[in-house]
Coordinates of C-alpha atoms and ligand atoms in Angstrom, one line a residue:
M1 CA 0.1 -0.1 -0.1
I2 CA 1.1 3.5 -0.7
E3 CA 0.4 6.5 1.4
S4 CA 0.4 10.0 0.4
F5 CA 1.3 13.3 2.2
I6 CA 0.1 16.8 1.4
G7 CA 1.1 20.1 2.6
L8 CA -0.4 23.5 1.5
E9 CA 1.2 27.0 1.1
I10 CA -1.6 29.4 0.8
H11 CA -1.2 33.1 -0.2
I12 CA -3.9 35.6 0.6
Q13 CA -3.9 39.2 -0.5
L14 CA -4.8 41.3 2.5
L15 CA -7.6 43.9 2.0
T16 CA -5.8 47.2 2.8
K17 CA -6.2 50.7 1.5
T18 CA -2.5 50.9 0.7
K19 CA 0.5 48.6 -0.1
V20 CA 2.6 47.1 2.6
F21 CA 5.5 49.3 2.7
C22 CA 4.4 52.5 0.8
N23 CA 1.4 54.8 0.3
C24 CA 0.3 53.5 -3.1
K25 CA -3.2 52.2 -3.5
N26 CA -3.8 48.5 -3.0
E27 CA -6.4 48.3 -5.6
F28 CA -6.9 46.3 -8.9
T29 CA -6.8 48.5 -11.9
H30 CA -6.4 47.8 -15.7
V31 CA -4.1 50.8 -16.2
P32 CA -0.5 49.3 -15.8
N33 CA 2.0 51.0 -13.5
S34 CA -0.5 53.6 -12.4
H35 CA -0.2 52.7 -8.5
V36 CA 3.6 52.8 -8.2
C37 CA 6.2 55.0 -6.4
P38 CA 9.9 54.9 -5.8
V39 CA 9.5 52.6 -2.9
C40 CA 7.5 49.7 -4.6
M41 CA 9.6 50.4 -7.8
G42 CA 12.7 49.6 -5.8
Y43 CA 14.6 52.9 -6.4
P44 CA 17.9 53.1 -4.4
G45 CA 17.9 55.1 -1.2
V46 CA 14.2 54.8 -0.4
L47 CA 12.9 53.4 2.9
P48 CA 10.0 51.0 3.7
V49 CA 7.2 52.1 6.2
L50 CA 5.2 49.2 7.6
N51 CA 1.5 49.3 7.0
E52 CA -0.3 48.7 10.5
E53 CA -3.5 47.7 8.7
A54 CA -1.7 44.8 6.9
V55 CA -0.2 43.9 10.2
R56 CA -3.5 43.8 12.1
K57 CA -5.2 41.7 9.4
A58 CA -2.3 39.3 9.4
Y59 CA -2.4 38.8 13.1
I60 CA -6.2 38.4 12.9
V61 CA -5.6 35.3 10.6
C62 CA -2.7 34.0 12.9
R63 CA -4.9 34.2 15.8
A64 CA -8.0 32.4 14.1
M65 CA -5.6 29.6 13.3
N66 CA -4.5 29.3 17.0
C67 CA -0.8 30.2 16.3
H68 CA 1.7 31.1 18.8
L69 CA 2.4 34.8 18.2
N70 CA 6.1 35.6 18.3
E71 CA 6.9 38.4 20.8
K72 CA 9.4 39.8 18.3
A73 CA 8.7 39.3 14.6
V74 CA 11.6 40.0 12.2
F75 CA 11.4 41.0 8.5
D76 CA 14.0 39.3 6.2
R77 CA 15.1 39.9 2.8
K78 CA 14.6 37.1 0.4
N79 CA 17.1 37.7 -2.5
Y80 CA 16.4 36.7 -6.1
F81 CA 16.5 38.1 -9.6
Y82 CA 13.4 38.4 -11.6
P83 CA 12.0 41.2 -13.5
D84 CA 8.7 41.1 -11.4
M85 CA 10.6 42.3 -8.3
P86 CA 12.7 45.3 -9.3
K87 CA 14.5 45.5 -5.8
N88 CA 16.0 42.1 -6.5
Y89 CA 14.7 41.0 -3.1
Q90 CA 11.4 40.5 -1.4
I91 CA 10.7 41.6 2.1
S92 CA 9.4 38.6 3.9
Q93 CA 9.7 36.8 7.2
F94 CA 11.9 33.7 7.7
N95 CA 13.1 32.8 11.1
S96 CA 10.7 34.6 13.2
P97 CA 7.3 35.3 11.4
F98 CA 4.2 36.7 13.0
G99 CA 2.5 33.2 13.7
V100 CA 4.0 29.8 14.3
K101 CA 2.8 26.4 15.4
G102 CA -1.0 26.8 14.8
L103 CA -3.7 24.2 14.6
I104 CA -7.0 24.1 12.6
E105 CA -9.7 21.6 13.2
M106 CA -12.6 21.1 11.1
E107 CA -15.0 18.2 10.1
G108 CA -13.9 16.1 7.1
V109 CA -10.3 17.0 7.4
P110 CA -7.6 15.6 9.8
K111 CA -6.4 18.2 12.4
V112 CA -4.0 20.3 10.3
R113 CA -1.0 21.9 12.0
I114 CA 0.1 25.3 10.7
H115 CA 3.8 25.6 10.4
D116 CA 3.7 29.5 10.2
A117 CA 2.1 32.5 8.7
H118 CA 4.4 35.1 7.5
L119 CA 3.7 38.7 5.9
E120 CA 5.5 39.6 2.7
E121 CA 5.2 41.8 -0.3
D122 CA 3.6 40.5 -3.5
A123 CA 5.6 40.8 -6.8
G124 CA 4.6 42.6 -10.0
K125 CA 3.0 41.0 -13.1
L126 CA 4.7 40.0 -16.2
V127 CA 2.6 40.0 -19.3
H128 CA 4.1 38.2 -22.3
E129 CA 3.1 39.0 -25.9
G130 CA 5.1 37.2 -28.5
M131 CA 8.7 38.3 -28.1
T132 CA 7.9 41.1 -25.8
S133 CA 7.3 41.0 -22.0
Y134 CA 5.7 43.9 -20.2
C135 CA 6.2 44.6 -16.5
D136 CA 3.2 45.8 -14.5
Y137 CA 4.2 46.8 -11.0
N138 CA 0.7 47.8 -9.6
R139 CA 0.8 44.4 -7.6
A140 CA 4.4 44.8 -6.5
G141 CA 4.4 45.7 -2.8
T142 CA 0.8 44.7 -2.0
P143 CA 0.4 42.8 1.4
L144 CA 0.4 39.0 1.0
L145 CA 0.1 36.7 4.0
E146 CA 1.6 33.2 3.3
I147 CA 0.3 30.3 5.5
V148 CA 2.2 27.1 5.4
T149 CA 0.5 23.9 6.7
E150 CA 2.5 20.8 7.8
P151 CA 2.1 17.9 5.4
D152 CA -1.0 16.6 7.4
F153 CA -3.3 15.9 4.6
K154 CA -3.8 12.4 3.1
K155 CA -6.2 12.9 0.4
P156 CA -6.8 15.5 -2.3
E157 CA -10.4 15.8 -1.3
E158 CA -9.2 16.8 2.2
A159 CA -6.8 19.6 0.8
E160 CA -9.8 20.8 -1.4
L161 CA -12.3 21.0 1.5
F162 CA -9.8 22.6 3.6
M163 CA -9.2 25.3 1.0
Q164 CA -12.8 26.0 0.7
N165 CA -13.3 26.4 4.3
F166 CA -10.1 28.4 4.6
R167 CA -11.5 30.8 1.9
K168 CA -14.7 31.2 3.9
M169 CA -12.6 31.8 7.1
V170 CA -10.8 34.7 5.5
R171 CA -13.9 36.3 4.1
Y172 CA -15.6 35.9 7.5
L173 CA -12.6 37.7 9.1
G174 CA -12.9 40.3 6.4
V175 CA -9.1 40.1 5.6
C176 CA -9.2 38.9 2.1
D177 CA -11.9 38.8 -0.7
G178 CA -10.8 35.2 -1.5
N179 CA -11.3 35.9 -5.2
M180 CA -9.2 33.0 -6.8
E181 CA -9.8 34.0 -10.4
E182 CA -8.3 37.4 -9.8
G183 CA -5.5 35.8 -7.7
S184 CA -6.3 37.3 -4.3
M185 CA -6.0 33.8 -3.1
R186 CA -3.6 31.3 -4.5
C187 CA -2.1 28.0 -3.4
D188 CA 0.9 26.0 -3.9
V189 CA 0.5 22.2 -3.1
N190 CA 3.3 19.9 -2.0
V191 CA 2.9 16.3 -2.3
S192 CA 4.9 13.1 -1.8
V193 CA 4.2 9.4 -1.7
N194 CA 5.8 6.5 0.2
F195 CA 5.2 2.9 1.0
E196 CA 2.9 2.6 4.0
G197 CA 4.7 3.1 7.3
K198 CA 7.8 4.6 5.8
G199 CA 6.9 8.3 6.5
L200 CA 7.1 11.2 4.2
G201 CA 8.5 10.7 0.6
R202 CA 10.4 13.0 -1.5
K203 CA 8.1 16.0 -2.3
V204 CA 7.1 17.7 -5.4
E205 CA 5.6 21.2 -5.4
V206 CA 2.9 22.2 -7.8
K207 CA 2.6 26.0 -8.0
N208 CA 0.1 28.7 -8.7
L209 CA -3.2 26.8 -8.5
N210 CA -6.1 29.1 -8.9
S211 CA -9.1 27.1 -8.3
F212 CA -10.3 24.3 -5.9
R213 CA -10.8 22.1 -8.7
H214 CA -7.2 22.5 -10.0
V215 CA -5.9 21.9 -6.4
K216 CA -7.6 18.5 -6.5
L217 CA -6.8 17.4 -10.0
A218 CA -3.1 18.4 -9.6
L219 CA -2.9 16.3 -6.4
Q220 CA -4.8 13.4 -8.0
Y221 CA -2.5 13.4 -10.9
E222 CA 0.8 13.8 -8.9
I223 CA -0.2 11.0 -6.5
Q224 CA -0.8 8.6 -9.4
R225 CA 2.4 9.7 -11.2
Q226 CA 4.6 9.4 -8.0
S227 CA 3.0 6.0 -7.1
R228 CA 3.7 4.5 -10.5
M229 CA 7.3 5.8 -10.1
I230 CA 8.0 4.3 -6.7
T231 CA 6.2 1.1 -7.5
A232 CA 8.5 0.8 -10.6
G233 CA 11.4 1.3 -8.4
E234 CA 12.3 4.7 -9.6
S235 CA 12.9 7.6 -7.4
V236 CA 10.9 11.0 -7.6
V237 CA 12.8 14.0 -8.4
Q238 CA 12.4 17.0 -6.0
E239 CA 11.2 19.7 -8.1
T240 CA 8.6 22.4 -8.9
R241 CA 5.9 21.7 -11.3
L242 CA 3.1 23.4 -12.9
W243 CA -0.5 22.3 -13.5
N244 CA -1.6 22.3 -17.2
D245 CA -5.3 22.3 -17.3
E246 CA -5.7 21.8 -21.0
K247 CA -3.6 18.6 -20.9
K248 CA -4.8 17.8 -17.5
R249 CA -1.3 17.0 -16.1
T250 CA 1.6 18.6 -14.2
E251 CA 4.7 19.6 -16.0
G252 CA 8.3 20.1 -14.6
M253 CA 9.1 23.8 -14.3
R254 CA 12.5 24.0 -12.4
S255 CA 14.4 22.0 -9.9
K256 CA 13.5 23.1 -6.4
E257 CA 15.6 25.9 -5.0
N258 CA 16.2 25.8 -1.2
A259 CA 16.4 28.4 1.5
N260 CA 20.2 28.8 1.0
D261 CA 19.7 30.0 -2.5
Y262 CA 17.8 33.1 -1.2
R263 CA 20.6 34.3 1.2
Y264 CA 17.9 35.4 3.7
F265 CA 19.1 38.1 6.1
P266 CA 17.3 40.5 8.4
E267 CA 15.9 43.5 6.7
P268 CA 18.0 46.4 7.9
D269 CA 15.5 49.0 7.0
L270 CA 12.6 47.7 9.2
P271 CA 12.8 47.3 13.0
P272 CA 11.4 44.0 14.4
Y273 CA 7.7 44.0 15.2
C274 CA 6.8 43.6 18.8
P275 CA 2.9 43.4 19.2
T276 CA 1.7 45.2 22.3
K277 CA -0.9 43.9 25.0
E278 CA -3.4 46.6 23.6
F279 CA -2.8 45.5 20.1
L280 CA -3.4 41.8 20.9
A281 CA -6.6 42.7 22.7
Q282 CA -7.8 44.3 19.5
I283 CA -6.9 41.1 17.5
D284 CA -8.9 39.1 20.0
A285 CA -11.8 41.4 19.7
A286 CA -11.7 40.9 15.9
Q287 CA -12.1 37.2 16.1
V288 CA -15.5 35.7 14.8
E289 CA -17.2 32.2 15.1
L290 CA -15.5 30.4 12.2
P291 CA -17.7 29.2 9.2
W292 CA -17.4 25.4 9.9
V293 CA -18.1 25.9 13.7
R294 CA -21.0 28.1 12.9
K295 CA -22.5 25.5 10.5
R296 CA -22.3 22.8 13.1
R297 CA -24.0 25.1 15.7
F298 CA -26.7 25.9 13.1
I299 CA -27.4 22.2 12.7
D300 CA -27.3 21.5 16.4
E301 CA -29.2 24.7 17.6
Y302 CA -31.7 25.3 14.9
G303 CA -32.2 21.7 13.7
L304 CA -31.2 22.7 10.0
N305 CA -30.1 19.9 7.6
E306 CA -26.6 19.8 6.4
D307 CA -27.4 21.5 3.0
G308 CA -29.5 24.3 4.8
A309 CA -26.7 25.1 7.3
E310 CA -24.1 25.0 4.5
F311 CA -26.0 27.5 2.4
L312 CA -26.8 29.8 5.4
T313 CA -23.1 29.8 6.5
E314 CA -21.5 30.3 3.3
E315 CA -21.2 34.1 4.0
K316 CA -21.0 35.8 7.4
E317 CA -23.4 38.3 6.2
K318 CA -26.0 35.6 5.3
A319 CA -25.5 33.7 8.6
D320 CA -25.9 36.9 10.6
F321 CA -29.1 37.9 8.6
F322 CA -30.5 34.5 9.3
E323 CA -29.9 34.5 13.1
N324 CA -31.2 38.1 13.3
A325 CA -34.3 37.2 11.5
V326 CA -34.9 34.3 13.9
K327 CA -34.4 36.7 16.8
G328 CA -36.8 39.0 15.2
G329 CA -39.5 36.4 15.9
I330 CA -40.2 34.5 12.7
S331 CA -40.0 30.7 12.6
I332 CA -36.7 29.0 11.6
A333 CA -38.4 27.2 8.9
N334 CA -39.5 30.3 7.3
A335 CA -36.4 32.3 7.8
S336 CA -34.4 29.5 6.2
S337 CA -36.8 28.5 3.3
W338 CA -37.4 32.2 2.3
M339 CA -33.7 32.9 2.4
R340 CA -32.9 29.9 0.3
G341 CA -35.9 30.3 -2.0
E342 CA -37.3 33.7 -3.1
V343 CA -34.7 35.9 -1.6
A344 CA -31.7 33.9 -3.3
K345 CA -33.7 33.8 -6.5
D346 CA -34.2 37.6 -6.5
L347 CA -30.7 38.5 -5.5
N348 CA -29.5 36.1 -8.2
K349 CA -31.6 37.8 -10.7
A350 CA -30.5 41.2 -9.5
K351 CA -26.8 40.0 -9.4
K352 CA -26.5 41.4 -5.9
S353 CA -25.3 40.0 -2.6
L354 CA -27.5 40.4 0.4
G355 CA -25.5 43.4 1.7
E356 CA -25.6 45.1 -1.7
S357 CA -29.4 44.7 -2.0
F358 CA -32.1 46.9 -0.2
L359 CA -33.4 44.1 1.8
T360 CA -32.8 44.5 5.7
V361 CA -33.6 42.0 8.4
E362 CA -36.3 44.3 9.6
K363 CA -38.1 44.4 6.3
F364 CA -37.7 40.7 5.8
V365 CA -39.1 40.0 9.3
T366 CA -42.1 42.4 8.6
V367 CA -43.1 40.5 5.4
I368 CA -42.6 37.1 6.9
K369 CA -44.6 37.9 10.0
L370 CA -47.4 39.2 7.8
L371 CA -47.3 35.9 6.0
E372 CA -47.3 33.9 9.2
S373 CA -50.4 35.8 10.5
E374 CA -52.2 35.1 7.1
K375 CA -52.5 38.9 6.5
I376 CA -50.9 38.2 3.1
N377 CA -50.5 35.1 1.1
A378 CA -47.3 33.5 -0.2
Q379 CA -47.8 35.0 -3.7
A380 CA -48.2 38.4 -2.2
A381 CA -45.1 38.0 -0.1
K382 CA -43.1 37.0 -3.0
K383 CA -44.1 40.0 -4.9
V384 CA -43.2 42.3 -2.0
M385 CA -40.0 40.5 -1.3
D386 CA -39.0 41.1 -5.0
I387 CA -39.6 44.8 -4.8
I388 CA -37.9 45.5 -1.5
I389 CA -34.8 43.7 -2.6
N390 CA -34.6 45.9 -5.6
E391 CA -35.9 49.2 -4.3
D392 CA -35.6 51.2 -1.1
A393 CA -39.2 50.7 -0.4
D394 CA -41.1 50.1 2.8
P395 CA -42.9 46.7 2.8
M396 CA -46.1 48.1 4.4
Q397 CA -46.3 50.8 1.8
V398 CA -45.6 48.3 -1.1
I399 CA -48.5 46.0 0.2
E400 CA -50.8 49.0 0.6
K401 CA -50.0 50.4 -2.9
N402 CA -50.5 47.0 -4.6
N403 CA -53.6 46.0 -2.4
L404 CA -52.0 42.9 -1.4
M405 CA -53.5 42.3 2.0
Q406 CA -55.7 39.2 2.0
T407 CA -59.3 40.2 1.9
A408 CA -60.8 39.6 5.4
D409 CA -64.1 40.1 3.8
S410 CA -64.9 36.7 2.4
G411 CA -68.1 38.2 0.9
E412 CA -65.9 40.0 -1.6
V413 CA -64.3 36.8 -2.7
E414 CA -67.5 34.9 -2.9
A415 CA -69.0 37.5 -5.1
M416 CA -66.0 37.1 -7.4
V417 CA -66.4 33.3 -7.5
D418 CA -70.1 33.7 -8.4
K419 CA -69.2 35.8 -11.2
L420 CA -66.3 33.6 -12.3
L421 CA -68.7 30.6 -12.4
A422 CA -71.4 32.4 -14.2
D423 CA -68.7 33.4 -16.8
N424 CA -67.4 30.0 -17.2
A425 CA -70.5 27.9 -17.6
K426 CA -68.8 25.3 -19.9
V427 CA -65.9 24.7 -17.4
V428 CA -68.5 24.3 -14.6
A429 CA -70.4 21.8 -16.5
Q430 CA -67.1 19.8 -17.1
I431 CA -66.4 19.8 -13.3
K432 CA -69.9 18.8 -12.5
G433 CA -69.5 16.0 -14.9
G434 CA -66.8 14.6 -12.8
D435 CA -63.7 16.2 -14.6
Q436 CA -61.7 17.7 -11.8
K437 CA -59.0 19.0 -14.0
P438 CA -60.3 22.5 -15.0
I439 CA -60.5 23.5 -11.3
G440 CA -56.9 24.7 -11.4
F441 CA -57.9 27.0 -14.1
L442 CA -60.7 28.5 -12.1
I443 CA -58.4 29.1 -9.0
G444 CA -55.9 30.8 -11.3
Q445 CA -58.5 33.0 -12.7
L446 CA -59.7 33.8 -9.2
M447 CA -56.2 34.7 -8.0
K448 CA -55.9 37.0 -11.1
T449 CA -59.3 38.8 -10.6
S450 CA -58.6 39.2 -6.8
G451 CA -55.1 40.5 -7.5
G452 CA -53.6 37.7 -5.4
K453 CA -55.7 38.7 -2.5
A454 CA -57.6 35.5 -2.3
D455 CA -56.2 32.6 -0.2
P456 CA -55.4 29.9 -2.7
K457 CA -55.8 27.2 0.0
K458 CA -59.4 28.3 0.6
A459 CA -60.1 29.1 -3.0
R460 CA -60.3 25.4 -4.0
E461 CA -62.8 24.6 -1.2
L462 CA -64.9 27.7 -2.0
I463 CA -65.1 27.0 -5.7
L464 CA -66.2 23.3 -5.2
N465 CA -68.8 24.4 -2.6
K466 CA -70.3 26.8 -4.9
I467 CA -70.4 24.4 -7.9
S468 CA -72.2 21.8 -5.7
Q469 CA -74.7 24.5 -4.7
L470 CA -75.4 25.3 -8.2
G471 CA -77.4 22.2 -8.3
Ligands
ADP1 P1 10.8 23.9 1.5 O1 12.0 24.1 2.3 O2 11.1 23.2 0.2 O3 10.0 25.1 1.3 P2 9.2 23.1 3.6 O4 9.7 22.1 4.7 O5 9.3 24.6 4.0 O6 10.0 22.9 2.3 O7 7.8 22.8 3.3 C1 7.0 23.5 2.4 C2 5.6 22.8 2.3 O8 5.8 21.5 1.8 C3 4.8 22.7 3.6 O9 3.5 22.9 3.2 C4 5.0 21.4 4.1 O10 4.0 20.8 4.7 C5 5.1 20.6 2.8 N1 6.0 19.4 2.8 C6 7.4 19.3 3.3 N2 7.8 18.1 3.2 C7 6.9 17.3 2.6 C8 6.8 15.9 2.2 N3 7.8 15.2 2.3 N4 5.8 15.5 1.6 C9 4.6 16.4 1.4 N5 4.7 17.6 1.7 C10 5.7 18.2 2.3
ZN2 ZN1 4.5 52.5 -3.9
MG3 MG1 9.6 26.5 2.8

């Protein structure tokens, strides 16, 4: 039997207003080199100034991963030459990063030990067109947090699930938008195989995977490739590979450099960072219930099923909305089914998130309470919901304006049914003759003429009664 070992190196772009060591905007733009200055362009004689907001967000993640926080964190220069980094070195952290020895526990994944989390500056982007390469330094110097796990995953699916939950976590914490297509969250995977009981094998690194699917596919491919090799008595070469998604395979890129190649040394232009008690108290205060913990609690506390809890805890915004709606006094079943159903549908149509729409918890609760007390029917509730999601409107006013209150006066509805039956003598005869099918048509007509005010549950009964009375 062959065992596999997987370790992840996850890079997240921290959401800050400015870059990590200068005052340039940290913001995506299509105009190349529009957010640059002498510091991030690596001019001689300039000095880096550490961005406190980047530091705070980095520590929030370290804390959420239960890391030990070094009393004195040190910045180091990682030296290499490549045109995406005009200084010819990257400021990073090596021996004493912000956080070390963390642990993340979630369902479906073995306990994952975090080796460390370190803050560094991102490199620029090279754009290759034919024989010409262009350098865009807008991204150079933007804050990146790199999280390195121990090789604690055994299966590609575990690494994939971990990544998905990790993405939710950084979004819950508000430190990264987790947009993998735009590269704000990227992942390198390390994988080795060995005969069972022999421990770690010789690892291969697959770089720059920008989707969960690629993480899984690249790992599956590598495990097969390496397993075939060791079974045939060959040895795996330690190297860096890339995922080719067209050919669905990994390809060799370069032999693996090691730490010595980078000649790390302490950054002389930045003092070590020593977090104060007050600062750490702020970091503690910024912690939130993590998405997978919250999901489990939603199942236990509200009796939701797996899918329902998964949906409602996808985003912190959605989970908060749900809990506040329930606190507002509507039933768990309605809060959950209306959020998953009509609200999700309308938001999808409007291409907006909950927070971007006009819907508030108060408005949502108002509508559902009217529904629960049978003041309006489901059809009317859907209509109101659609409007208050798309416009800044008051639900009561929408209901009044559209005359959506369920008619308390049943006489009015009865009169409508009388007229309906008189106007549709043929259909009535058909029903009297024992064909129940056209009754749906009559209910539909009644809903239409009543403007949705008739209660569809009662309409059927009423129509049948009236027909039998016709004698
Ligand atoms: P390097 O010095 O090559 O960067 P590290 O020890 O720093 O290697 O580990 C980098 C990543 O590779 C970590 O995520 C770690 O868990 C993983 N890793 C290390 N050794 C192995 C191995 N033998 N098999 C699988 N993953 C490994
Ligand atoms: Zn700059
Ligand atoms: Mg390393």
